[in-house]
PDB file of N, CA and C in Angstrom:
ATOM      1  N   HIS A   1      -0.779 -13.403   4.179  1.00 74.00           N
ATOM      2  CA  HIS A   1      -1.591 -14.534   4.563  1.00 74.00           C
ATOM      3  C   HIS A   1      -2.164 -14.322   5.958  1.00 74.00           C
ATOM      4  N   ARG A   2      -1.327 -13.936   6.903  1.00 82.00           N
ATOM      5  CA  ARG A   2      -1.806 -13.732   8.276  1.00 82.00           C
ATOM      6  C   ARG A   2      -2.741 -12.540   8.376  1.00 82.00           C
ATOM      7  N   THR A   3      -2.514 -11.517   7.560  1.00 86.00           N
ATOM      8  CA  THR A   3      -3.398 -10.348   7.577  1.00 86.00           C
ATOM      9  C   THR A   3      -4.794 -10.747   7.132  1.00 86.00           C
ATOM     10  N   LEU A   4      -4.905 -11.618   6.159  1.00 83.00           N
ATOM     11  CA  LEU A   4      -6.220 -12.081   5.713  1.00 83.00           C
ATOM     12  C   LEU A   4      -6.896 -12.948   6.772  1.00 83.00           C
ATOM     13  N   LEU A   5      -6.133 -13.798   7.432  1.00 83.00           N
ATOM     14  CA  LEU A   5      -6.714 -14.719   8.409  1.00 83.00           C
ATOM     15  C   LEU A   5      -7.092 -14.045   9.728  1.00 83.00           C
ATOM     16  N   TYR A   6      -6.210 -13.193  10.242  1.00 87.00           N
ATOM     17  CA  TYR A   6      -6.382 -12.666  11.590  1.00 87.00           C
ATOM     18  C   TYR A   6      -6.648 -11.167  11.656  1.00 87.00           C
ATOM     19  N   GLY A   7      -6.571 -10.476  10.522  1.00 87.00           N
ATOM     20  CA  GLY A   7      -6.767  -9.031  10.522  1.00 87.00           C
ATOM     21  C   GLY A   7      -5.449  -8.322  10.771  1.00 87.00           C
ATOM     22  N   GLY A   8      -5.530  -7.030  10.928  1.00 91.00           N
ATOM     23  CA  GLY A   8      -4.330  -6.237  11.148  1.00 91.00           C
ATOM     24  C   GLY A   8      -3.941  -5.482   9.896  1.00 91.00           C
ATOM     25  N   ILE A   9      -2.718  -5.025   9.887  1.00 95.00           N
ATOM     26  CA  ILE A   9      -2.246  -4.196   8.777  1.00 95.00           C
ATOM     27  C   ILE A   9      -0.810  -4.588   8.435  1.00 95.00           C
ATOM     28  N   TYR A  10      -0.495  -4.519   7.149  1.00 95.00           N
ATOM     29  CA  TYR A  10       0.857  -4.785   6.665  1.00 95.00           C
ATOM     30  C   TYR A  10       1.356  -3.485   6.054  1.00 95.00           C
ATOM     31  N   ILE A  11       2.453  -2.967   6.564  1.00 95.00           N
ATOM     32  CA  ILE A  11       2.977  -1.686   6.099  1.00 95.00           C
ATOM     33  C   ILE A  11       4.435  -1.852   5.686  1.00 95.00           C
ATOM     34  N   TYR A  12       4.727  -1.449   4.455  1.00 94.00           N
ATOM     35  CA  TYR A  12       6.100  -1.388   3.967  1.00 94.00           C
ATOM     36  C   TYR A  12       6.217  -0.084   3.187  1.00 94.00           C
ATOM     37  N   PRO A  13       6.277   1.052   3.894  1.00 92.00           N
ATOM     38  CA  PRO A  13       6.207   2.361   3.230  1.00 92.00           C
ATOM     39  C   PRO A  13       7.525   2.765   2.570  1.00 92.00           C
ATOM     40  N   ALA A  14       7.433   3.794   1.761  1.00 91.00           N
ATOM     41  CA  ALA A  14       8.634   4.425   1.220  1.00 91.00           C
ATOM     42  C   ALA A  14       9.294   5.203   2.347  1.00 91.00           C
ATOM     43  N   ASP A  15      10.614   5.310   2.302  1.00 91.00           N
ATOM     44  CA  ASP A  15      11.331   6.091   3.307  1.00 91.00           C
ATOM     45  C   ASP A  15      12.505   6.793   2.634  1.00 91.00           C
ATOM     46  N   ASN A  16      13.329   7.459   3.408  1.00 92.00           N
ATOM     47  CA  ASN A  16      14.457   8.190   2.825  1.00 92.00           C
ATOM     48  C   ASN A  16      15.454   7.268   2.132  1.00 92.00           C
ATOM     49  N   LYS A  17      15.656   6.087   2.688  1.00 94.00           N
ATOM     50  CA  LYS A  17      16.606   5.141   2.098  1.00 94.00           C
ATOM     51  C   LYS A  17      16.055   4.510   0.814  1.00 94.00           C
ATOM     52  N   SER A  18      14.756   4.240   0.801  1.00 93.00           N
ATOM     53  CA  SER A  18      14.095   3.642  -0.366  1.00 93.00           C
ATOM     54  C   SER A  18      12.890   4.501  -0.743  1.00 93.00           C
ATOM     55  N   PRO A  19      13.098   5.616  -1.461  1.00 93.00           N
ATOM     56  CA  PRO A  19      12.002   6.539  -1.739  1.00 93.00           C
ATOM     57  C   PRO A  19      10.899   5.967  -2.614  1.00 93.00           C
ATOM     58  N   LYS A  20      11.166   4.884  -3.330  1.00 94.00           N
ATOM     59  CA  LYS A  20      10.131   4.246  -4.145  1.00 94.00           C
ATOM     60  C   LYS A  20       9.567   3.001  -3.465  1.00 94.00           C
ATOM     61  N   GLY A  21       9.953   2.731  -2.237  1.00 94.00           N
ATOM     62  CA  GLY A  21       9.520   1.525  -1.555  1.00 94.00           C
ATOM     63  C   GLY A  21      10.464   0.369  -1.843  1.00 94.00           C
ATOM     64  N   LYS A  22      10.125  -0.802  -1.327  1.00 93.00           N
ATOM     65  CA  LYS A  22      11.001  -1.964  -1.504  1.00 93.00           C
ATOM     66  C   LYS A  22      10.338  -3.144  -2.207  1.00 93.00           C
ATOM     67  N   LEU A  23       9.020  -3.196  -2.220  1.00 95.00           N
ATOM     68  CA  LEU A  23       8.360  -4.326  -2.871  1.00 95.00           C
ATOM     69  C   LEU A  23       8.338  -4.136  -4.382  1.00 95.00           C
ATOM     70  N   ARG A  24       8.594  -5.191  -5.120  1.00 96.00           N
ATOM     71  CA  ARG A  24       8.531  -5.107  -6.581  1.00 96.00           C
ATOM     72  C   ARG A  24       7.071  -5.094  -7.007  1.00 96.00           C
ATOM     73  N   CYS A  25       6.710  -4.113  -7.808  1.00 95.00           N
ATOM     74  CA  CYS A  25       5.309  -3.920  -8.213  1.00 95.00           C
ATOM     75  C   CYS A  25       4.715  -5.153  -8.881  1.00 95.00           C
ATOM     76  N   LEU A  26       5.397  -5.665  -9.885  1.00 95.00           N
ATOM     77  CA  LEU A  26       4.818  -6.737 -10.700  1.00 95.00           C
ATOM     78  C   LEU A  26       4.747  -8.080  -9.991  1.00 95.00           C
ATOM     79  N   TYR A  27       5.659  -8.342  -9.076  1.00 94.00           N
ATOM     80  CA  TYR A  27       5.723  -9.668  -8.454  1.00 94.00           C
ATOM     81  C   TYR A  27       5.156  -9.713  -7.045  1.00 94.00           C
ATOM     82  N   GLU A  28       5.139  -8.582  -6.355  1.00 95.00           N
ATOM     83  CA  GLU A  28       4.729  -8.579  -4.951  1.00 95.00           C
ATOM     84  C   GLU A  28       3.592  -7.597  -4.693  1.00 95.00           C
ATOM     85  N   GLY A  29       3.794  -6.337  -5.014  1.00 96.00           N
ATOM     86  CA  GLY A  29       2.839  -5.292  -4.650  1.00 96.00           C
ATOM     87  C   GLY A  29       1.473  -5.437  -5.285  1.00 96.00           C
ATOM     88  N   ILE A  30       1.425  -5.476  -6.613  1.00 97.00           N
ATOM     89  CA  ILE A  30       0.136  -5.529  -7.313  1.00 97.00           C
ATOM     90  C   ILE A  30      -0.591  -6.858  -7.077  1.00 97.00           C
ATOM     91  N   PRO A  31       0.075  -8.022  -7.139  1.00 96.00           N
ATOM     92  CA  PRO A  31      -0.653  -9.271  -6.843  1.00 96.00           C
ATOM     93  C   PRO A  31      -1.236  -9.317  -5.420  1.00 96.00           C
ATOM     94  N   MET A  32      -0.455  -8.856  -4.424  1.00 95.00           N
ATOM     95  CA  MET A  32      -0.993  -8.837  -3.054  1.00 95.00           C
ATOM     96  C   MET A  32      -2.152  -7.855  -2.940  1.00 95.00           C
ATOM     97  N   ALA A  33      -2.039  -6.712  -3.610  1.00 96.00           N
ATOM     98  CA  ALA A  33      -3.103  -5.708  -3.578  1.00 96.00           C
ATOM     99  C   ALA A  33      -4.391  -6.266  -4.177  1.00 96.00           C
ATOM    100  N   LEU A  34      -4.268  -7.005  -5.261  1.00 96.00           N
ATOM    101  CA  LEU A  34      -5.445  -7.600  -5.891  1.00 96.00           C
ATOM    102  C   LEU A  34      -6.145  -8.569  -4.940  1.00 96.00           C
ATOM    103  N   ILE A  35      -5.377  -9.413  -4.276  1.00 95.00           N
ATOM    104  CA  ILE A  35      -5.957 -10.380  -3.339  1.00 95.00           C
ATOM    105  C   ILE A  35      -6.621  -9.665  -2.164  1.00 95.00           C
ATOM    106  N   ILE A  36      -5.944  -8.685  -1.595  1.00 95.00           N
ATOM    107  CA  ILE A  36      -6.501  -7.950  -0.452  1.00 95.00           C
ATOM    108  C   ILE A  36      -7.789  -7.238  -0.840  1.00 95.00           C
ATOM    109  N   GLU A  37      -7.801  -6.570  -1.996  1.00 95.00           N
ATOM    110  CA  GLU A  37      -9.006  -5.842  -2.405  1.00 95.00           C
ATOM    111  C   GLU A  37     -10.151  -6.789  -2.727  1.00 95.00           C
ATOM    112  N   GLN A  38      -9.861  -7.952  -3.304  1.00 96.00           N
ATOM    113  CA  GLN A  38     -10.913  -8.928  -3.583  1.00 96.00           C
ATOM    114  C   GLN A  38     -11.498  -9.494  -2.294  1.00 96.00           C
ATOM    115  N   ALA A  39     -10.709  -9.490  -1.223  1.00 93.00           N
ATOM    116  CA  ALA A  39     -11.182  -9.978   0.078  1.00 93.00           C
ATOM    117  C   ALA A  39     -11.886  -8.875   0.877  1.00 93.00           C
ATOM    118  N   GLY A  40     -12.003  -7.675   0.299  1.00 93.00           N
ATOM    119  CA  GLY A  40     -12.710  -6.595   0.979  1.00 93.00           C
ATOM    120  C   GLY A  40     -11.815  -5.613   1.704  1.00 93.00           C
ATOM    121  N   GLY A  41     -10.509  -5.738   1.544  1.00 94.00           N
ATOM    122  CA  GLY A  41      -9.575  -4.836   2.213  1.00 94.00           C
ATOM    123  C   GLY A  41      -9.152  -3.685   1.324  1.00 94.00           C
ATOM    124  N   ILE A  42      -8.157  -2.958   1.788  1.00 96.00           N
ATOM    125  CA  ILE A  42      -7.625  -1.804   1.070  1.00 96.00           C
ATOM    126  C   ILE A  42      -6.127  -1.989   0.907  1.00 96.00           C
ATOM    127  N   ALA A  43      -5.626  -1.703  -0.294  1.00 96.00           N
ATOM    128  CA  ALA A  43      -4.194  -1.732  -0.569  1.00 96.00           C
ATOM    129  C   ALA A  43      -3.799  -0.365  -1.115  1.00 96.00           C
ATOM    130  N   SER A  44      -3.087   0.382  -0.313  1.00 96.00           N
ATOM    131  CA  SER A  44      -2.728   1.759  -0.631  1.00 96.00           C
ATOM    132  C   SER A  44      -1.213   1.883  -0.795  1.00 96.00           C
ATOM    133  N   THR A  45      -0.795   2.908  -1.539  1.00 95.00           N
ATOM    134  CA  THR A  45       0.628   3.191  -1.664  1.00 95.00           C
ATOM    135  C   THR A  45       1.113   4.064  -0.522  1.00 95.00           C
ATOM    136  N   GLY A  46       0.206   4.564   0.302  1.00 94.00           N
ATOM    137  CA  GLY A  46       0.608   5.569   1.277  1.00 94.00           C
ATOM    138  C   GLY A  46       0.956   6.831   0.518  1.00 94.00           C
ATOM    139  N   LEU A  47       1.707   7.709   1.099  1.00 92.00           N
ATOM    140  CA  LEU A  47       2.101   8.949   0.432  1.00 92.00           C
ATOM    141  C   LEU A  47       3.259   8.634  -0.515  1.00 92.00           C
ATOM    142  N   PHE A  48       2.942   8.564  -1.809  1.00 93.00           N
ATOM    143  CA  PHE A  48       3.908   8.156  -2.830  1.00 93.00           C
ATOM    144  C   PHE A  48       3.713   9.034  -4.056  1.00 93.00           C
ATOM    145  N   ASN A  49       4.776   9.631  -4.534  1.00 90.00           N
ATOM    146  CA  ASN A  49       4.715  10.557  -5.671  1.00 90.00           C
ATOM    147  C   ASN A  49       3.751  11.716  -5.416  1.00 90.00           C
ATOM    148  N   GLY A  50       3.701  12.183  -4.185  1.00 90.00           N
ATOM    149  CA  GLY A  50       2.908  13.358  -3.836  1.00 90.00           C
ATOM    150  C   GLY A  50       1.446  13.126  -3.545  1.00 90.00           C
ATOM    151  N   LYS A  51       0.989  11.874  -3.567  1.00 93.00           N
ATOM    152  CA  LYS A  51      -0.424  11.609  -3.280  1.00 93.00           C
ATOM    153  C   LYS A  51      -0.587  10.216  -2.680  1.00 93.00           C
ATOM    154  N   VAL A  52      -1.737  10.008  -2.084  1.00 95.00           N
ATOM    155  CA  VAL A  52      -2.096   8.694  -1.546  1.00 95.00           C
ATOM    156  C   VAL A  52      -2.984   8.024  -2.587  1.00 95.00           C
ATOM    157  N   GLY A  53      -2.602   6.831  -3.022  1.00 94.00           N
ATOM    158  CA  GLY A  53      -3.372   6.159  -4.061  1.00 94.00           C
ATOM    159  C   GLY A  53      -3.455   4.665  -3.857  1.00 94.00           C
ATOM    160  N   ARG A  54      -4.118   4.013  -4.801  1.00 95.00           N
ATOM    161  CA  ARG A  54      -4.263   2.564  -4.769  1.00 95.00           C
ATOM    162  C   ARG A  54      -3.079   1.909  -5.469  1.00 95.00           C
ATOM    163  N   VAL A  55      -2.641   0.784  -4.945  1.00 96.00           N
ATOM    164  CA  VAL A  55      -1.541   0.038  -5.560  1.00 96.00           C
ATOM    165  C   VAL A  55      -1.976  -0.489  -6.923  1.00 96.00           C
ATOM    166  N   ILE A  56      -3.218  -0.902  -7.046  1.00 96.00           N
ATOM    167  CA  ILE A  56      -3.753  -1.444  -8.294  1.00 96.00           C
ATOM    168  C   ILE A  56      -3.647  -0.423  -9.426  1.00 96.00           C
ATOM    169  N   GLU A  57      -3.702   0.855  -9.114  1.00 95.00           N
ATOM    170  CA  GLU A  57      -3.677   1.897 -10.142  1.00 95.00           C
ATOM    171  C   GLU A  57      -2.269   2.301 -10.566  1.00 95.00           C
ATOM    172  N   LEU A  58      -1.245   1.699  -9.971  1.00 95.00           N
ATOM    173  CA  LEU A  58       0.125   2.011 -10.366  1.00 95.00           C
ATOM    174  C   LEU A  58       0.400   1.464 -11.766  1.00 95.00           C
ATOM    175  N   THR A  59       1.173   2.223 -12.534  1.00 94.00           N
ATOM    176  CA  THR A  59       1.618   1.761 -13.842  1.00 94.00           C
ATOM    177  C   THR A  59       3.117   1.495 -13.745  1.00 94.00           C
ATOM    178  N   PRO A  60       3.519   0.240 -13.794  1.00 94.00           N
ATOM    179  CA  PRO A  60       4.954  -0.075 -13.700  1.00 94.00           C
ATOM    180  C   PRO A  60       5.719   0.545 -14.870  1.00 94.00           C
ATOM    181  N   ASP A  61       6.864   1.152 -14.574  1.00 94.00           N
ATOM    182  CA  ASP A  61       7.673   1.760 -15.628  1.00 94.00           C
ATOM    183  C   ASP A  61       8.907   0.913 -15.967  1.00 94.00           C
ATOM    184  N   ALA A  62       9.099  -0.151 -15.244  1.00 95.00           N
ATOM    185  CA  ALA A  62      10.197  -1.083 -15.513  1.00 95.00           C
ATOM    186  C   ALA A  62       9.810  -2.441 -14.930  1.00 95.00           C
ATOM    187  N   ILE A  63      10.449  -3.474 -15.386  1.00 95.00           N
ATOM    188  CA  ILE A  63      10.076  -4.816 -14.933  1.00 95.00           C
ATOM    189  C   ILE A  63      10.351  -5.040 -13.446  1.00 95.00           C
ATOM    190  N   HIS A  64      11.365  -4.387 -12.903  1.00 95.00           N
ATOM    191  CA  HIS A  64      11.687  -4.557 -11.489  1.00 95.00           C
ATOM    192  C   HIS A  64      11.414  -3.289 -10.682  1.00 95.00           C
ATOM    193  N   CYS A  65      10.467  -2.459 -11.129  1.00 95.00           N
ATOM    194  CA  CYS A  65      10.174  -1.221 -10.388  1.00 95.00           C
ATOM    195  C   CYS A  65       9.625  -1.562  -9.007  1.00 95.00           C
ATOM    196  N   LYS A  66       9.749  -0.639  -8.096  1.00 96.00           N
ATOM    197  CA  LYS A  66       9.360  -0.860  -6.700  1.00 96.00           C
ATOM    198  C   LYS A  66       8.151   0.001  -6.339  1.00 96.00           C
ATOM    199  N   CYS A  67       7.456  -0.404  -5.272  1.00 96.00           N
ATOM    200  CA  CYS A  67       6.334   0.390  -4.782  1.00 96.00           C
ATOM    201  C   CYS A  67       6.193   0.198  -3.269  1.00 96.00           C
ATOM    202  N   PRO A  68       5.742   1.245  -2.573  1.00 96.00           N
ATOM    203  CA  PRO A  68       5.424   1.091  -1.162  1.00 96.00           C
ATOM    204  C   PRO A  68       4.024   0.494  -1.024  1.00 96.00           C
ATOM    205  N   ILE A  69       3.700  -0.029   0.139  1.00 96.00           N
ATOM    206  CA  ILE A  69       2.373  -0.619   0.312  1.00 96.00           C
ATOM    207  C   ILE A  69       1.898  -0.483   1.755  1.00 96.00           C
ATOM    208  N   ILE A  70       0.616  -0.205   1.896  1.00 96.00           N
ATOM    209  CA  ILE A  70      -0.087  -0.230   3.176  1.00 96.00           C
ATOM    210  C   ILE A  70      -1.361  -1.009   2.891  1.00 96.00           C
ATOM    211  N   MET A  71      -1.524  -2.169   3.506  1.00 96.00           N
ATOM    212  CA  MET A  71      -2.721  -2.955   3.210  1.00 96.00           C
ATOM    213  C   MET A  71      -3.275  -3.630   4.450  1.00 96.00           C
ATOM    214  N   GLY A  72      -4.590  -3.807   4.418  1.00 96.00           N
ATOM    215  CA  GLY A  72      -5.287  -4.433   5.528  1.00 96.00           C
ATOM    216  C   GLY A  72      -6.765  -4.154   5.404  1.00 96.00           C
ATOM    217  N   GLY A  73      -7.476  -4.350   6.486  1.00 94.00           N
ATOM    218  CA  GLY A  73      -8.903  -4.075   6.505  1.00 94.00           C
ATOM    219  C   GLY A  73      -9.180  -2.579   6.509  1.00 94.00           C
ATOM    220  N   PRO A  74     -10.391  -2.183   6.121  1.00 94.00           N
ATOM    221  CA  PRO A  74     -10.726  -0.758   6.066  1.00 94.00           C
ATOM    222  C   PRO A  74     -10.521  -0.031   7.393  1.00 94.00           C
ATOM    223  N   ARG A  75     -10.828  -0.672   8.502  1.00 94.00           N
ATOM    224  CA  ARG A  75     -10.659  -0.026   9.810  1.00 94.00           C
ATOM    225  C   ARG A  75      -9.195   0.280  10.095  1.00 94.00           C
ATOM    226  N   ASP A  76      -8.332  -0.687   9.834  1.00 94.00           N
ATOM    227  CA  ASP A  76      -6.909  -0.516  10.141  1.00 94.00           C
ATOM    228  C   ASP A  76      -6.237   0.480   9.198  1.00 94.00           C
ATOM    229  N   VAL A  77      -6.539   0.398   7.918  1.00 96.00           N
ATOM    230  CA  VAL A  77      -5.970   1.352   6.969  1.00 96.00           C
ATOM    231  C   VAL A  77      -6.554   2.739   7.233  1.00 96.00           C
ATOM    232  N   GLY A  78      -7.794   2.785   7.710  1.00 95.00           N
ATOM    233  CA  GLY A  78      -8.410   4.062   8.071  1.00 95.00           C
ATOM    234  C   GLY A  78      -7.638   4.790   9.155  1.00 95.00           C
ATOM    235  N   VAL A  79      -7.042   4.070  10.082  1.00 96.00           N
ATOM    236  CA  VAL A  79      -6.223   4.693  11.137  1.00 96.00           C
ATOM    237  C   VAL A  79      -5.018   5.395  10.510  1.00 96.00           C
ATOM    238  N   VAL A  80      -4.394   4.757   9.529  1.00 96.00           N
ATOM    239  CA  VAL A  80      -3.254   5.367   8.835  1.00 96.00           C
ATOM    240  C   VAL A  80      -3.726   6.586   8.046  1.00 96.00           C
ATOM    241  N   TYR A  81      -4.869   6.460   7.361  1.00 96.00           N
ATOM    242  CA  TYR A  81      -5.426   7.587   6.604  1.00 96.00           C
ATOM    243  C   TYR A  81      -5.735   8.763   7.532  1.00 96.00           C
ATOM    244  N   ASP A  82      -6.238   8.477   8.732  1.00 96.00           N
ATOM    245  CA  ASP A  82      -6.515   9.552   9.689  1.00 96.00           C
ATOM    246  C   ASP A  82      -5.245  10.309  10.064  1.00 96.00           C
ATOM    247  N   CYS A  83      -4.136   9.597  10.182  1.00 96.00           N
ATOM    248  CA  CYS A  83      -2.854  10.258  10.467  1.00 96.00           C
ATOM    249  C   CYS A  83      -2.445  11.159   9.309  1.00 96.00           C
ATOM    250  N   TYR A  84      -2.645  10.693   8.093  1.00 95.00           N
ATOM    251  CA  TYR A  84      -2.353  11.532   6.932  1.00 95.00           C
ATOM    252  C   TYR A  84      -3.236  12.776   6.936  1.00 95.00           C
ATOM    253  N   LYS A  85      -4.537  12.596   7.202  1.00 96.00           N
ATOM    254  CA  LYS A  85      -5.473  13.731   7.229  1.00 96.00           C
ATOM    255  C   LYS A  85      -5.069  14.756   8.278  1.00 96.00           C
ATOM    256  N   LYS A  86      -4.635  14.273   9.431  1.00 97.00           N
ATOM    257  CA  LYS A  86      -4.238  15.171  10.510  1.00 97.00           C
ATOM    258  C   LYS A  86      -3.078  16.067  10.094  1.00 97.00           C
ATOM    259  N   HIS A  87      -2.252  15.576   9.170  1.00 95.00           N
ATOM    260  CA  HIS A  87      -1.096  16.339   8.708  1.00 95.00           C
ATOM    261  C   HIS A  87      -1.363  17.040   7.370  1.00 95.00           C
ATOM    262  N   GLY A  88      -2.641  17.120   6.992  1.00 95.00           N
ATOM    263  CA  GLY A  88      -3.029  17.896   5.814  1.00 95.00           C
ATOM    264  C   GLY A  88      -2.873  17.213   4.472  1.00 95.00           C
ATOM    265  N   VAL A  89      -2.754  15.896   4.464  1.00 94.00           N
ATOM    266  CA  VAL A  89      -2.626  15.154   3.209  1.00 94.00           C
ATOM    267  C   VAL A  89      -4.008  14.695   2.771  1.00 94.00           C
ATOM    268  N   GLU A  90      -4.319  14.902   1.514  1.00 94.00           N
ATOM    269  CA  GLU A  90      -5.619  14.471   0.971  1.00 94.00           C
ATOM    270  C   GLU A  90      -5.591  12.959   0.736  1.00 94.00           C
ATOM    271  N   VAL A  91      -6.601  12.268   1.258  1.00 94.00           N
ATOM    272  CA  VAL A  91      -6.671  10.814   1.115  1.00 94.00           C
ATOM    273  C   VAL A  91      -7.994  10.424   0.457  1.00 94.00           C
ATOM    274  N   PRO A  92      -8.032   9.299  -0.258  1.00 92.00           N
ATOM    275  CA  PRO A  92      -9.292   8.843  -0.863  1.00 92.00           C
ATOM    276  C   PRO A  92     -10.270   8.362   0.209  1.00 92.00           C
ATOM    277  N   GLU A  93     -11.540   8.379  -0.141  1.00 88.00           N
ATOM    278  CA  GLU A  93     -12.572   7.880   0.765  1.00 88.00           C
ATOM    279  C   GLU A  93     -12.491   6.360   0.859  1.00 88.00           C
ATOM    280  N   LEU A  94     -12.802   5.833   2.036  1.00 80.00           N
ATOM    281  CA  LEU A  94     -12.777   4.375   2.227  1.00 80.00           C
ATOM    282  C   LEU A  94     -14.091   3.760   1.802  1.00 80.00           C
TER     283      LEU A  94
END
């Protein structure tokens, strides 16, 4: 809600403790991604399963499956994408 109103970025990435992320895809990740993208923002999985992709394109494999998320305006998510590019990770165009 605050990201839509005031800008900024919301990041809940996958890490060593939670390699699939912590947000539940069906109840949290995909619905928030849909709202952010409809408002003109970007909702990315970050580096997940070997690639950077859109949360909307995830296919849930279980009812409580988890996903990482990076979402916000194109400028803010672009900063994260630039960090990925600097380390040799292929990212989608904004």
